[in-house]
Coordinates of C-alpha atoms in Angstrom, one line a residue:
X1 CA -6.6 2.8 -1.0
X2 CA -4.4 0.1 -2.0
X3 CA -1.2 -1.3 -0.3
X4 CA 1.3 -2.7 -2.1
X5 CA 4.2 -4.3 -1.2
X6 CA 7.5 -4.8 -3.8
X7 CA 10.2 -7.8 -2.4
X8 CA 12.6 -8.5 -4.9
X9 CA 13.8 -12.0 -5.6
X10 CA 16.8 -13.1 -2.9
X11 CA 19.8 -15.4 -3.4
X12 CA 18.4 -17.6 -0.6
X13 CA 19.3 -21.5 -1.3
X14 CA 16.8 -24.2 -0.1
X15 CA 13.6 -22.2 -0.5
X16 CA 12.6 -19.7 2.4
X17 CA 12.8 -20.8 6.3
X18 CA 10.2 -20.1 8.9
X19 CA 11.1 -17.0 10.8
X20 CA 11.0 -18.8 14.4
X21 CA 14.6 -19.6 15.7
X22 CA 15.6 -23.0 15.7
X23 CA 14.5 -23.7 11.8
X24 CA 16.4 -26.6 10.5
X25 CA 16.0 -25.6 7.3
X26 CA 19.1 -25.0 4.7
X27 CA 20.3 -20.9 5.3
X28 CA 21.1 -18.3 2.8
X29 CA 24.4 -18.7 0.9
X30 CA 26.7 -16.4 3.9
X31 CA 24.2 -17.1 6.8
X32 CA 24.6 -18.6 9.8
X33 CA 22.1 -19.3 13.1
X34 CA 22.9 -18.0 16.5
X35 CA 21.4 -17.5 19.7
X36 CA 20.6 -14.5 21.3
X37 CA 22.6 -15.7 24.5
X38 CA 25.7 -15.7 21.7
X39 CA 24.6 -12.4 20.0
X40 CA 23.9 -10.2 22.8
X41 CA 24.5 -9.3 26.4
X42 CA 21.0 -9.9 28.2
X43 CA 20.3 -7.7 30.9
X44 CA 23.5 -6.1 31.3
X45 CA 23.9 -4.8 34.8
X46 CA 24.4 -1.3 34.1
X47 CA 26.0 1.0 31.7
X48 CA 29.4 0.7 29.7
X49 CA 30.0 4.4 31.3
X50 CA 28.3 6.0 34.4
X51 CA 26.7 8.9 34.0
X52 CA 26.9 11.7 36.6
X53 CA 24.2 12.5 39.2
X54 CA 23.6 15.8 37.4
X55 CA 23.5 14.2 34.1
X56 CA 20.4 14.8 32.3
X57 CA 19.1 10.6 31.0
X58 CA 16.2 9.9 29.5
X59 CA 13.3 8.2 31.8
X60 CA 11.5 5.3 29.1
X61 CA 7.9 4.2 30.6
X62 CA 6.7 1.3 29.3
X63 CA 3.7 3.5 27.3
X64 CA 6.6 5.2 25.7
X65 CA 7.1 2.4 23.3
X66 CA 5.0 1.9 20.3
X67 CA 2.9 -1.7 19.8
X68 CA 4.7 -3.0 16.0
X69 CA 6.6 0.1 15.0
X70 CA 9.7 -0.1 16.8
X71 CA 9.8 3.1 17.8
X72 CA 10.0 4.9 21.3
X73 CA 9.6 8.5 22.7
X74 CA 13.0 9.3 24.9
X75 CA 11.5 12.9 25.3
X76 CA 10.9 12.7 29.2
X77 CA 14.4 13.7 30.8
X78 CA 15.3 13.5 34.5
X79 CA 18.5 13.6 36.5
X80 CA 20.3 10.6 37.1
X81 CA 21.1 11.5 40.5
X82 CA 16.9 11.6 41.1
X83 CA 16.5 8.3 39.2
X84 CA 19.7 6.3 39.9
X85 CA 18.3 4.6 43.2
X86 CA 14.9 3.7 41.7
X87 CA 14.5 0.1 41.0
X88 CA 14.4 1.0 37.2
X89 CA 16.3 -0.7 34.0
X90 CA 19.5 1.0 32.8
X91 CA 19.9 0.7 28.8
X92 CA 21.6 3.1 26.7
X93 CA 22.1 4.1 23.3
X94 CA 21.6 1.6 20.5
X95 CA 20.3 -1.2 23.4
X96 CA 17.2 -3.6 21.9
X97 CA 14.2 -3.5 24.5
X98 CA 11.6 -6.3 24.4
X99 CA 9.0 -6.5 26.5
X100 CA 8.8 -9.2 28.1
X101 CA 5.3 -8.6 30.6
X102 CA 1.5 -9.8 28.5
X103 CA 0.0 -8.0 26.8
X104 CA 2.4 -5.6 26.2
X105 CA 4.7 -8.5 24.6
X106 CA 2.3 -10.0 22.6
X107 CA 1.3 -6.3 21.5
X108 CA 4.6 -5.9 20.0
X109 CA 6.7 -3.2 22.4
X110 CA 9.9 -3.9 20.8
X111 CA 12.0 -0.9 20.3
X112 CA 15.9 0.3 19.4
X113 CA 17.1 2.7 22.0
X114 CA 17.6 5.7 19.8
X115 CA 17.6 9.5 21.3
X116 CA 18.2 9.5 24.6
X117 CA 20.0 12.2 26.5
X118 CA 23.2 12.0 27.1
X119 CA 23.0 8.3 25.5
X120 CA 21.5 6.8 28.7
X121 CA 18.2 5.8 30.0
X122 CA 16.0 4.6 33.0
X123 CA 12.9 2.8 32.1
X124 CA 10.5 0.0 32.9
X125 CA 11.6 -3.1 34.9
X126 CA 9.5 -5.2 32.5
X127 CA 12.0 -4.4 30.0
X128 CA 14.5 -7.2 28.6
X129 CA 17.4 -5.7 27.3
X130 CA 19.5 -7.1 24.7
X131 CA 23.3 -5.2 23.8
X132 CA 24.7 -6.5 20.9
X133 CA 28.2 -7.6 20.8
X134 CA 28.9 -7.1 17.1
X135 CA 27.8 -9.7 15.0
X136 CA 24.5 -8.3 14.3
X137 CA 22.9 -5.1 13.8
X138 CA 20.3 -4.0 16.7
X139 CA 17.7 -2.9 14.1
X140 CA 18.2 -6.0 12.2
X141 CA 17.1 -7.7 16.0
X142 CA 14.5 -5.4 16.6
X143 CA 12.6 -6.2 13.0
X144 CA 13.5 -10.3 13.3
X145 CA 11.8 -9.9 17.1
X146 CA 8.9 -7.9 16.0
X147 CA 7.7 -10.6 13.8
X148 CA 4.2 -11.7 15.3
X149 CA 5.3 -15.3 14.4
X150 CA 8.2 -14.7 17.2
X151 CA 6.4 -13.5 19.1
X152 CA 3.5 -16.1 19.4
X153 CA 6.1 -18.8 20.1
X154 CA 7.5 -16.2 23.2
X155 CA 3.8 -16.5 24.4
X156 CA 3.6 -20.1 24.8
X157 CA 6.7 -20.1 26.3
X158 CA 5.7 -17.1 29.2
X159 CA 5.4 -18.4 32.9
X160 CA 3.9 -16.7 35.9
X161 CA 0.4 -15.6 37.2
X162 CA -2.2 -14.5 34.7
X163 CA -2.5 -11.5 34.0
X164 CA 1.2 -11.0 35.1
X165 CA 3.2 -13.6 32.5
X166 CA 6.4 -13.0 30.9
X167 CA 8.9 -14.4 29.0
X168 CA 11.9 -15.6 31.0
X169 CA 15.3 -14.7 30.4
X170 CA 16.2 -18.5 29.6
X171 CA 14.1 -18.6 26.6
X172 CA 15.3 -15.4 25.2
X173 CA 18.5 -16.1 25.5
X174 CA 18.3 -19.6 23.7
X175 CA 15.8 -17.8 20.7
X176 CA 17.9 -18.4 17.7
X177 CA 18.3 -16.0 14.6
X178 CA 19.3 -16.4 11.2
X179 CA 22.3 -13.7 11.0
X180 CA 23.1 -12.6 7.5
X181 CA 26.6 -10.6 6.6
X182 CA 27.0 -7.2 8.1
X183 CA 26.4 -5.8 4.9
X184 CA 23.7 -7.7 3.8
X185 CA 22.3 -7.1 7.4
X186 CA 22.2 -3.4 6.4
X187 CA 20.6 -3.8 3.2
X188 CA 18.0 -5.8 4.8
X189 CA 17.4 -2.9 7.3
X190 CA 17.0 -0.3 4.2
X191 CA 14.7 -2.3 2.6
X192 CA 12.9 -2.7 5.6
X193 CA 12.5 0.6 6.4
X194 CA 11.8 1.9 2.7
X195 CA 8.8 -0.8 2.4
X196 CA 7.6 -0.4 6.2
X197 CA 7.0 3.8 5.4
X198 CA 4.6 2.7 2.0
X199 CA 3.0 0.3 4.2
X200 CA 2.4 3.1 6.8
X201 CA 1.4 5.5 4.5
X202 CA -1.6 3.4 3.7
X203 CA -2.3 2.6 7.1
X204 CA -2.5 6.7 8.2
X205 CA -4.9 6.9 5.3
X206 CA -7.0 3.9 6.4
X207 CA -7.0 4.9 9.6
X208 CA -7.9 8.5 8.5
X209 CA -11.2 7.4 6.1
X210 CA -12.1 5.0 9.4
X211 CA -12.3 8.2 11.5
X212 CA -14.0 10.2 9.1
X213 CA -16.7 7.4 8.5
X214 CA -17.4 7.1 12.0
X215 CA -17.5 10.6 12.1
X216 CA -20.1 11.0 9.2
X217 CA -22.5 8.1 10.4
X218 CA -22.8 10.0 13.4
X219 CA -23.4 12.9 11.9
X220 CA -25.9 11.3 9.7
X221 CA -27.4 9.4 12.8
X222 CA -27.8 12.5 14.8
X223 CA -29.2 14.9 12.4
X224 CA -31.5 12.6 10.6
X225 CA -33.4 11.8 13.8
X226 CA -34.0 15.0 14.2
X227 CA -35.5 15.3 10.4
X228 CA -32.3 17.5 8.9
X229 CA -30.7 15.2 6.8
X230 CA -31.9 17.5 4.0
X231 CA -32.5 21.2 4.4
X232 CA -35.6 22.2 6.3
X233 CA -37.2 25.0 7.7
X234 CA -36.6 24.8 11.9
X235 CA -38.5 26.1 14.1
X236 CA -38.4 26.2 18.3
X237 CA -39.9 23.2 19.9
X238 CA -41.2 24.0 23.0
X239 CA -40.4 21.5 26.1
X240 CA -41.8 21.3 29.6
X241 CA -39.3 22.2 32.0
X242 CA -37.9 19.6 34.0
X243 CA -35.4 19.5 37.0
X244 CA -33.0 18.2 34.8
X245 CA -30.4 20.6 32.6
X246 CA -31.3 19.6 29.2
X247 CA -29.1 22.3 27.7
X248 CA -29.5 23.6 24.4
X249 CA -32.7 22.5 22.8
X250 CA -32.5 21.8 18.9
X251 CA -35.0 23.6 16.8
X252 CA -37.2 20.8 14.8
X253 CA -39.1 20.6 11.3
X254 CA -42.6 21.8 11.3
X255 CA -44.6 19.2 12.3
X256 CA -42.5 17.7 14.9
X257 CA -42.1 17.8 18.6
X258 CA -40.1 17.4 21.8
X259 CA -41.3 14.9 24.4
X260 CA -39.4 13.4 27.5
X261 CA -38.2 9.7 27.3
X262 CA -40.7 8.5 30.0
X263 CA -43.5 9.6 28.5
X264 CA -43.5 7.7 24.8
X265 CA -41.7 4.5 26.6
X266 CA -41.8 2.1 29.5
X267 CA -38.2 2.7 31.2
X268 CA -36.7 0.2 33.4
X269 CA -33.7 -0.8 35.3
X270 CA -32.3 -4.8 35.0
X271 CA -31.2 -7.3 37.5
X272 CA -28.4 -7.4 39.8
X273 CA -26.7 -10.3 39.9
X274 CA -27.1 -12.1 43.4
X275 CA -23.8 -14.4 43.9
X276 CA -25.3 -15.9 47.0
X277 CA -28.3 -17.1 45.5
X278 CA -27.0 -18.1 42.1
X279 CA -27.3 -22.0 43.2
X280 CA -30.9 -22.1 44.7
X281 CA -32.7 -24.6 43.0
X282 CA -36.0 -22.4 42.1
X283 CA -33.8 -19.9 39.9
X284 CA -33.9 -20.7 36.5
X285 CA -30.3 -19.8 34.1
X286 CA -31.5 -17.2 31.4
X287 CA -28.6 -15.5 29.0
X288 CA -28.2 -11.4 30.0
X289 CA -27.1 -8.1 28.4
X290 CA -24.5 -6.3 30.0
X291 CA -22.8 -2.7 28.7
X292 CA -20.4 -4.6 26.7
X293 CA -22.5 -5.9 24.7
X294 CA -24.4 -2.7 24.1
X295 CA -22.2 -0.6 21.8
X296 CA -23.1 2.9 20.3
X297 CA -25.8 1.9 17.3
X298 CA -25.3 -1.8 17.5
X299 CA -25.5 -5.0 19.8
X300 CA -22.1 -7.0 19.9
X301 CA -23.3 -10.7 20.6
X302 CA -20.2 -13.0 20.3
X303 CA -19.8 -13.2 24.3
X304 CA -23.1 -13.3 26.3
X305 CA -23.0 -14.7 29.8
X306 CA -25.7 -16.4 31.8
X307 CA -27.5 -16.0 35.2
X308 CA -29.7 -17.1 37.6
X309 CA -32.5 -15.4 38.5
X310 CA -36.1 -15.9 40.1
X311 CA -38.6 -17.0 36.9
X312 CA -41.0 -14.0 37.8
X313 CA -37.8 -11.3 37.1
X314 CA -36.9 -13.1 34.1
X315 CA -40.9 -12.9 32.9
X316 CA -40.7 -8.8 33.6
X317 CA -37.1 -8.4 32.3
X318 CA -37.4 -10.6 28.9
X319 CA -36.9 -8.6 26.1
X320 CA -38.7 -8.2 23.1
X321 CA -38.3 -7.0 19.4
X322 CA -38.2 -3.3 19.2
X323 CA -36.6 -3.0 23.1
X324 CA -34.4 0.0 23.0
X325 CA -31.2 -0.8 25.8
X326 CA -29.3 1.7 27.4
X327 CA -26.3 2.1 29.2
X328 CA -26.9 3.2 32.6
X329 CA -23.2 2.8 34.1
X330 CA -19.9 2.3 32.6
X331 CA -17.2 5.1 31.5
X332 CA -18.8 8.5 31.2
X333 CA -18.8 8.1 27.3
X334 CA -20.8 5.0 27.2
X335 CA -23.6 6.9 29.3
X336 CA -27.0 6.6 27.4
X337 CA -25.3 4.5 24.4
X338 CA -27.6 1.7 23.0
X339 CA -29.1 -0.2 20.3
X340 CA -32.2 -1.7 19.3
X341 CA -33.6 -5.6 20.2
X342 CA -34.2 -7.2 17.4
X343 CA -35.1 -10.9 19.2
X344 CA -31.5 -12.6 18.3
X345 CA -31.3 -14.2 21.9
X346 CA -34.7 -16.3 22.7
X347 CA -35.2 -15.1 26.6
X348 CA -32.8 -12.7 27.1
X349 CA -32.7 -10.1 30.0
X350 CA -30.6 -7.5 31.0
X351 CA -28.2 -6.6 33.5
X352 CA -28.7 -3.4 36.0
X353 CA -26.7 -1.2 34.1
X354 CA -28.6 -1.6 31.1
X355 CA -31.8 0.4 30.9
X356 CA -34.8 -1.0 28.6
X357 CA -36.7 1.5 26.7
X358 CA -39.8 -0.4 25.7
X359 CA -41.4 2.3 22.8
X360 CA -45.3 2.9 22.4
X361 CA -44.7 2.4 18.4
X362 CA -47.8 4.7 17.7
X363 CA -45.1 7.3 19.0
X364 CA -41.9 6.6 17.2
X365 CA -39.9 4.3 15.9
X366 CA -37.0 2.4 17.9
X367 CA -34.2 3.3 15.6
X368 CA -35.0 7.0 15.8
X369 CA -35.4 7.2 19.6
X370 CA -31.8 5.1 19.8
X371 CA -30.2 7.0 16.9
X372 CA -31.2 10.5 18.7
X373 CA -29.7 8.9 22.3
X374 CA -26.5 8.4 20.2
X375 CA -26.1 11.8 19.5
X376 CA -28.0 14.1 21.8
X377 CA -28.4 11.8 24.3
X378 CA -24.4 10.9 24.5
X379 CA -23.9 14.6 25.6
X380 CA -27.1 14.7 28.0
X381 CA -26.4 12.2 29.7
X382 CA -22.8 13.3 29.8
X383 CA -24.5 16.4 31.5
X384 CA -26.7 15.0 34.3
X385 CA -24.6 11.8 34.8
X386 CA -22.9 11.4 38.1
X387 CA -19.5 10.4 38.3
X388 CA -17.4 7.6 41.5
X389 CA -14.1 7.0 41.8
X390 CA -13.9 4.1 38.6
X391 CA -18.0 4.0 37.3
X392 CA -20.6 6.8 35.8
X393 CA -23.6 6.4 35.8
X394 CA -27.6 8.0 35.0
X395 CA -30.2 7.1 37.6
X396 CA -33.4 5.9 36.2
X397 CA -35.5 8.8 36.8
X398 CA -32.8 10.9 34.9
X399 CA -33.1 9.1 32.3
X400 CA -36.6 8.8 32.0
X401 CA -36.5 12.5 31.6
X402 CA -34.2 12.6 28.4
X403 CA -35.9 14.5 25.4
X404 CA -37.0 13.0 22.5
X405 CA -37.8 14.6 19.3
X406 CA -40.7 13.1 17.6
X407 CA -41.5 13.2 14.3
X408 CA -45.1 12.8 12.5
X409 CA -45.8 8.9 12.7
X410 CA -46.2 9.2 8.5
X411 CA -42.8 10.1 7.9
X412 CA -41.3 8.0 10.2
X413 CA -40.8 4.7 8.0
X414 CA -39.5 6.5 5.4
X415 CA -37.0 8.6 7.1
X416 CA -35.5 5.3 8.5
X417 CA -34.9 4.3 5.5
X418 CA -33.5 7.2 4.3
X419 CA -31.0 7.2 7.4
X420 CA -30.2 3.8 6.7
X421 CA -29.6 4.2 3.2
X422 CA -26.7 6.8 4.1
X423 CA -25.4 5.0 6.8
X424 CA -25.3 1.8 4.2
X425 CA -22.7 4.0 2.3
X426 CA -20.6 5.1 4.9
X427 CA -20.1 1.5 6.1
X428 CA -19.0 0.1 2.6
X429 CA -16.4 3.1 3.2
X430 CA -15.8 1.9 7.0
X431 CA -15.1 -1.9 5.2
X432 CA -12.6 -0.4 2.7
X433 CA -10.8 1.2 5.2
X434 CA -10.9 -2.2 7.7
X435 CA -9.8 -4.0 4.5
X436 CA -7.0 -2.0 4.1
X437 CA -5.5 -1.8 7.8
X438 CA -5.7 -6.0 7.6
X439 CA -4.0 -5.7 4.4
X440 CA -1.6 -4.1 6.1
X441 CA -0.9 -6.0 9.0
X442 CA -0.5 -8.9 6.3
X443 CA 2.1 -7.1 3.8
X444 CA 4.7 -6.3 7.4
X445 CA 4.3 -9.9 7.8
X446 CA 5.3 -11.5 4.4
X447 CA 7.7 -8.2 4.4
X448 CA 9.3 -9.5 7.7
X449 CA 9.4 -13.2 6.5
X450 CA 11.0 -12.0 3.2
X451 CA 13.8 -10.4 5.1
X452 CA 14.6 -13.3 7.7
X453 CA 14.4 -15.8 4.8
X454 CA 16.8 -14.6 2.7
X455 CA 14.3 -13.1 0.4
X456 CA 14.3 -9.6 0.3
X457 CA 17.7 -8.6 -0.9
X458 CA 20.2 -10.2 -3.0
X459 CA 23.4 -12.0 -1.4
X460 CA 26.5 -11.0 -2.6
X461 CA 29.4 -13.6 -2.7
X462 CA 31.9 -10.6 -1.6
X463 CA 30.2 -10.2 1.8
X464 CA 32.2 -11.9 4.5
X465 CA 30.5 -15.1 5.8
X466 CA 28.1 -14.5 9.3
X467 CA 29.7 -17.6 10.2
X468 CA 33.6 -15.6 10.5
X469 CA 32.5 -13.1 12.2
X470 CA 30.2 -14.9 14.8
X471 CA 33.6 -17.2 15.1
X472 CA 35.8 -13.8 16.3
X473 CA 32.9 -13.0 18.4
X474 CA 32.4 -16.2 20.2
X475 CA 36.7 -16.6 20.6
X476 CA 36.5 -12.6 22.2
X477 CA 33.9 -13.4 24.7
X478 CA 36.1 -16.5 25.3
X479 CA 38.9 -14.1 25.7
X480 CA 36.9 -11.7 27.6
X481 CA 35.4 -14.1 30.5
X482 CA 39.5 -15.4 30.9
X483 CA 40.5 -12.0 32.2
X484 CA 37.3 -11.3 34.2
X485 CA 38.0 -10.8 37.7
X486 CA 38.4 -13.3 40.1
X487 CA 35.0 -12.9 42.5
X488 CA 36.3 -11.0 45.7
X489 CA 37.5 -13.3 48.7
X490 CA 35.1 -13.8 51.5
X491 CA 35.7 -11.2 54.2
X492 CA 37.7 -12.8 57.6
X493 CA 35.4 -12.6 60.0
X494 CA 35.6 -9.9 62.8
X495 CA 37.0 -10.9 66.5
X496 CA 34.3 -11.7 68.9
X497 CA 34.9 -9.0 71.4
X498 CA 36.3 -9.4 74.9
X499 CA 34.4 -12.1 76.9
X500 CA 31.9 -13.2 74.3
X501 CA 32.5 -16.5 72.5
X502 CA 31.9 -16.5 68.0
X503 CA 29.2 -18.5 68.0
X504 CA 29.3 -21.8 65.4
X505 CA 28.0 -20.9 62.1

């Protein structure tokens, strides 16, 4: 699975530039900068021709832009007449979107308006749109914007509420760009788009072996707690009935048998966190679990919070090594997801929606009991979970109630290492792949920085200066904001009618 990534040698005087507008370093032989302000109208109010009400347009959500790619789905049609009094931004054919709202800026919705119906669209309001005036090539734009290095400064430059930044119209328009010749522009863009399909190539297979990995390890996960990692005869475990709906029952190896959660493990809830009370002096501050950190088959670590609790619930809650946790609430897929404790966190606890299985180890071994809630368990609990508006959840005494296959306790040592051993393969696969998306990510940058740098194609002396060109631009607008209208004279105000005097304004 390698990525490769070829960028032939450029004409570019003065070594290569940073991507970010405003370099002051020396240009490509031909180049010239410019601001986007100069390049493009921003925001145009409307469309160079109105459609008519029963005009088919395209409607453009802000989910119907891809994050890096550039591209957008324009399938979603509408009638203008049904859209037209919406407060909704009008772009058309060929337009430049850039999102302009975190995180769907930072994430890369940058797109060329390419398919619409009838060459006209409605679409998000957090939607800049830039319409080029000539000088530059909108997928020329569209690649120079969807640099991440752009991008970043765009961040720092957003303003507004968190949660609801964006970059203002100001900055955009003073971004400059590094415009190459017309032809060279376009020869830039093939280049582009020939080495951006071999990088995406790799990246569908990466992203192909990752989902077949994750795939096998639960596969190996599920079946090897349950002893048929190799073939076995099976035979029907018998199970006491339960007011529960434990659905179909799994046959085991001989030897084997079912039991119910409660009864091989002490099950209990964790605390809830009391904001009224978190400043009483007798609480003491311990560090807590909470269903983001509990993950299906591991326990993610990097951001554990703290709280403050009475010291007699932190003594019953503190977990210890071999604790199997849980999910109790969450989305309905994380139901019954968990991992084992394995003592990284000296006097941790748990939050409520985090059960703690606490195994007899005479009856089975914590990795068995959490790989088996992985796999069966993900679709029991799935079954018998309840469902609110935003949260699932299982109640304890559901839980408590989830069957467990248990094995003889002589095999149980080495069929954990036997699952592990597996699973130790399939994650050197799941690294390849991870190595490869990264690799990716890395080759569209130095592809990107090629291009804007001069880099990535030859320049050819022949080509007509960017500079001309931007200089018959810049003299039409000139032209062109002359002859604009004169704004419309203020309206003479009406007579005040019989009897009743016009009030000073």
């Amino acid at each position: 699975m390698t990525l490769e990534l070829d960028v032939a040698a450029g004409g570019g005087a003065g070594g290569p530039a940073g991507p970010i507008g405003g370099s002051t370093e020396e240009l490509p032989a031909g180049w010239a900068r410019a601001t986007i302000a100069e390049l493009c109208d921003v925001n145009p109010r409307g469309f160079d021709e109105e459609p008519e009400d029963d005009d088919f347009i395209s409607q453009v959500p802000m989910a119907a832009v891809e994050a890096e790619t550039g591209r957008m789905d324009a399938s979603t049609r509408a009638r203008y007449g049904d859209l037209k009094k919406k407060s909704l931004t009008r772009f058309q054919e060929n337009d430049v979107l850039f999102a302009k709202i975190t995180p769907c800026m930072e994430n890369g919705k940058i797109a060329k308006a390419l398919g619409l119906a009838g060459g006209h669209a409605l679409g998000s309001t957090e939607f800049h749109v830039l319409r080029t005036r000539g000088a530059i090539i909108p997928e020329y734009l569209m690649h120079y914007l969807l640099q991440r290095t752009v991008r970043v400064t765009a961040e720092h430059h957003m303003s507004g509420a968190v949660g609801q930044r964006r970059v203002p119209r100001p900055y955009l328009e003073s971004l400059e760009v590094p415009v190459p010749p017309i032809p060279e522009q376009r020869r830039i863009i093939a280049a582009i788009e020939q080495q951006i399909a071999r990088i995406e190539a790799g990246e569908t297979a990466a992203r192909a072996a990752l989902a077949n990995a994750t795939t096998l390890a639960e596969q190996i996960a599920t079946q090897g707690s349950r002893g048929c990692l190799e073939e076995v005869e099976l035979y029907q475990g018998t199970l006491p009935k339960a007011d529960i709906d434990d659905g179909p029952v799994p046959d085991l190896p001989a030897g084997w048998r079912w039991a119910r959660l409660g009864e091989i493990a002490s099950v209990v809830g964790g605390v809830t966190k009391d904001s009224k009370r978190q400043d009483d002096p007798d609480y003491i501050e311990v560090p807590y679990l909470r269903v983001a950190n509990v993950q299906r088959g591991q326990l993610v670590l990097d951001k554990v919070t703290t709280i403050r609790v009475p010291p007699a619930k932190a003594d019953s809650l503190y977990l210890k090594h071999g604790d199997v946790l849980l999910n109790e609430g969450g989305d309905r897929d994380k139901l019954g997801r968990g991992w084992v404790w394995e003592g990284q966190i000296e006097k941790c606890i748990h939050q409520n929606h985090v059960f703690r299985a606490r195994v007899a180890w005479d009856e089975i071994h914590p990795k068995l009991l959490a790989w088996h809630a992985n796999g069966f368990g993900k679709t029991w609990c799935d079954r018998n979970g309840t469902q609110s508006v935003n949260l699932a959840s299982i109640s304890l005494r559901k839980i408590k109630l989830l069957p467990v296959p248990i094995p003889p306790r002589e095999v149980q040592e080495q069929l954990v290492k036997t699952i592990e051993l597996h699973l130790e393969h399939v994650a050197a696969t799941r690294t390849t792949a991870e190595s490869a998306l990264s690799r990716a990510r890395d080759l569209r940058a130095a592809l990107l920085h090629a291009a804007f740098t001069g880099a990535l194609v030859p320049q050819d002396p022949a080509d007509e200066p960017a500079s001309a060109l931007l200089d018959r631009v810049r003299a039409e607008q000139g032209t062109r904001a002359k002859k604009a209208p004169h704004k419309r004279a203020a309206r003479k105000p009406r007579p005040s009618p019989p009897g009743q005097e016009e009030l000073p304004s």
